[in-house]
Amino acid sequence: MEMCDEDKSNGNVQGPSLEDKFSKLFDQLEHYNESEQKHKIEEMNEIIDGMNKVEWKSVFKAELFDEIHTMVKEKKMSMENAILLLKHAGYCKALKNVWSLGFNDSEMRRRFEKMIFEEEKKKEEKDDKLIVDLCECYLSLSGNFTSHLL
C-alpha cells in the first residue's frame, strides 16, 4: 500500500491523512449494500495497516465504536461486516501494541458482551464461529493485554 504522506522527490504538499481517508470511507459505509460495504471495509483495513499508534488512537475512539454499534442496530451494517472491520482493527491494535480504552467505553463492547453471553447460554445450535469472532474482537480491542504476552 502506498502512503500519501509527502512526495519527497519533488517536495509536494502531503495528501489526505490516513485518518481522513479512513473517516471518509467510514462516513460513506451506510450508503452501500452489504457486499459493497465489505469491499469498502477491505479498503479501510488496508488504511488501518498503514496507521501508526497515534493515528490508530485518533480514529478508534469510543465514538467510532458507538457509531458502528448504531449502524448494526439500525441495520445499516451487518454484524458480519462490523466483525470484519473490528477484528482487523483489534489485530492491528495488538500488533502495534496500542494502549487505548475507546472500545471499553463503547456501546459496541456492551453489545459484544451481551451477544457472547446469549450465544453461550444456548443449549443447542450455538454458533461457535460467531462466539470465536466476538471473543477475538472483544479481547483484542479491550485494554492492553498484548504487552503481557510478549
Coordinates of C-alpha atoms in Angstrom, one line a residue:
M1 CA 0.0 0.0 0.0
E2 CA 1.4 3.4 -0.9
M3 CA 1.0 6.1 1.7
C4 CA 0.3 9.7 0.7
D5 CA 2.4 11.5 3.3
E6 CA 4.6 13.6 1.1
D7 CA 6.3 13.2 -2.3
K8 CA 9.8 13.7 -1.1
S9 CA 11.3 13.7 -4.7
N10 CA 9.7 17.0 -5.6
G11 CA 8.6 18.4 -2.3
N12 CA 4.8 18.3 -3.0
V13 CA 2.4 19.1 -0.1
Q14 CA 1.1 16.0 1.6
G15 CA -2.2 14.4 0.6
P16 CA -5.1 13.4 2.9
S17 CA -4.0 11.8 6.1
L18 CA -4.8 8.2 6.8
E19 CA -7.3 9.3 9.4
D20 CA -9.1 11.4 6.8
K21 CA -9.1 8.6 4.3
F22 CA -10.5 6.2 6.8
S23 CA -13.1 8.6 8.1
K24 CA -14.2 9.4 4.5
L25 CA -14.7 5.7 3.7
F26 CA -16.4 5.1 7.1
D27 CA -18.8 8.0 6.6
Q28 CA -20.0 6.6 3.3
L29 CA -20.5 3.0 4.5
E30 CA -24.1 3.3 5.4
H31 CA -24.9 4.2 1.7
Y32 CA -23.6 0.9 0.3
N33 CA -25.2 -2.6 0.3
E34 CA -23.6 -5.4 2.3
S35 CA -21.3 -6.6 -0.5
E36 CA -20.1 -3.1 -1.4
Q37 CA -19.6 -2.4 2.3
K38 CA -17.4 -5.5 2.5
H39 CA -15.2 -4.1 -0.3
K40 CA -15.0 -0.7 1.4
I41 CA -14.1 -2.3 4.7
E42 CA -11.3 -4.2 3.0
E43 CA -10.0 -0.8 1.7
M44 CA -10.4 0.6 5.3
N45 CA -8.4 -2.4 6.6
E46 CA -5.6 -1.5 4.3
I47 CA -5.6 2.0 5.6
I48 CA -5.5 0.7 9.2
D49 CA -2.4 -1.4 8.3
G50 CA -0.6 1.8 7.5
M51 CA -1.5 3.7 10.6
N52 CA 0.9 4.3 13.4
K53 CA -0.2 4.3 17.1
V54 CA -1.2 7.9 17.2
E55 CA -3.3 7.6 14.0
W56 CA -4.9 4.4 15.3
K57 CA -5.9 6.1 18.6
S58 CA -7.2 9.2 16.8
V59 CA -9.6 7.1 14.8
F60 CA -10.6 4.3 17.1
K61 CA -12.3 6.2 19.9
A62 CA -15.5 5.3 21.7
E63 CA -17.5 7.5 19.3
L64 CA -16.4 5.3 16.3
F65 CA -17.3 2.1 18.2
D66 CA -20.7 3.7 19.2
E67 CA -21.3 4.6 15.5
I68 CA -20.6 1.1 14.4
H69 CA -23.0 -0.2 17.1
T70 CA -25.7 2.2 15.9
M71 CA -25.2 1.2 12.3
V72 CA -25.6 -2.5 13.2
K73 CA -28.6 -1.7 15.4
E74 CA -30.3 0.2 12.6
K75 CA -29.3 -2.5 10.1
K76 CA -27.1 -0.1 8.1
M77 CA -24.3 -2.6 8.6
S78 CA -24.3 -6.3 9.1
M79 CA -22.7 -7.8 12.2
E80 CA -20.5 -9.8 9.8
N81 CA -19.1 -6.6 8.3
A82 CA -18.7 -5.0 11.7
I83 CA -16.7 -8.0 12.8
L84 CA -14.6 -7.9 9.6
L85 CA -13.7 -4.3 10.4
L86 CA -13.3 -4.6 14.2
K87 CA -11.3 -7.9 14.1
H88 CA -8.8 -6.3 11.8
A89 CA -8.6 -3.1 13.9
G90 CA -8.1 -5.3 17.0
Y91 CA -5.4 -7.3 15.3
C92 CA -3.6 -4.1 14.3
K93 CA -4.0 -2.7 17.8
A94 CA -2.4 -5.8 19.3
L95 CA 0.4 -5.9 16.6
K96 CA 1.2 -2.2 17.1
N97 CA 0.8 -2.6 20.9
V98 CA -1.5 0.4 21.1
W99 CA -2.9 1.3 24.5
S100 CA -6.4 2.6 24.0
L101 CA -9.6 2.3 26.1
G102 CA -12.0 3.7 23.5
F103 CA -13.6 0.3 23.0
N104 CA -14.1 -0.3 26.7
D105 CA -16.2 2.9 26.9
S106 CA -18.4 2.0 24.0
E107 CA -21.8 0.5 23.3
M108 CA -20.2 -1.9 20.9
R109 CA -18.3 -3.5 23.9
R110 CA -21.6 -4.0 25.8
R111 CA -23.2 -5.4 22.6
F112 CA -20.4 -8.0 22.2
E113 CA -20.7 -9.0 25.9
K114 CA -24.4 -9.5 25.6
M115 CA -24.0 -11.4 22.3
I116 CA -21.3 -13.7 23.8
F117 CA -23.4 -14.3 26.9
E118 CA -26.5 -15.1 24.9
E119 CA -24.7 -17.4 22.4
E120 CA -23.0 -19.3 25.2
K121 CA -26.3 -19.7 27.1
K122 CA -27.9 -21.6 24.1
K123 CA -28.4 -25.3 24.7
E124 CA -28.5 -26.1 21.0
E125 CA -27.4 -24.6 17.8
K126 CA -24.6 -22.5 19.2
D127 CA -22.7 -20.6 16.5
D128 CA -19.2 -21.4 17.5
K129 CA -17.6 -19.3 14.8
L130 CA -19.6 -16.3 15.9
I131 CA -18.5 -16.8 19.5
V132 CA -14.9 -17.1 18.5
D133 CA -15.2 -13.9 16.3
L134 CA -16.9 -11.9 19.0
C135 CA -14.3 -13.0 21.6
E136 CA -11.4 -12.3 19.3
C137 CA -12.7 -8.8 18.7
Y138 CA -13.5 -8.2 22.3
L139 CA -10.2 -9.3 23.6
S140 CA -8.0 -7.6 21.0
L141 CA -9.9 -4.3 21.4
S142 CA -10.1 -4.3 25.2
G143 CA -7.3 -2.9 27.3
N144 CA -3.7 -3.6 26.7
F145 CA -3.2 -7.3 27.2
T146 CA -0.7 -7.7 24.5
S147 CA 2.3 -6.3 26.3
H148 CA 1.9 -9.1 28.9
L149 CA 2.0 -11.8 26.1
L150 CA 5.3 -10.6 24.6

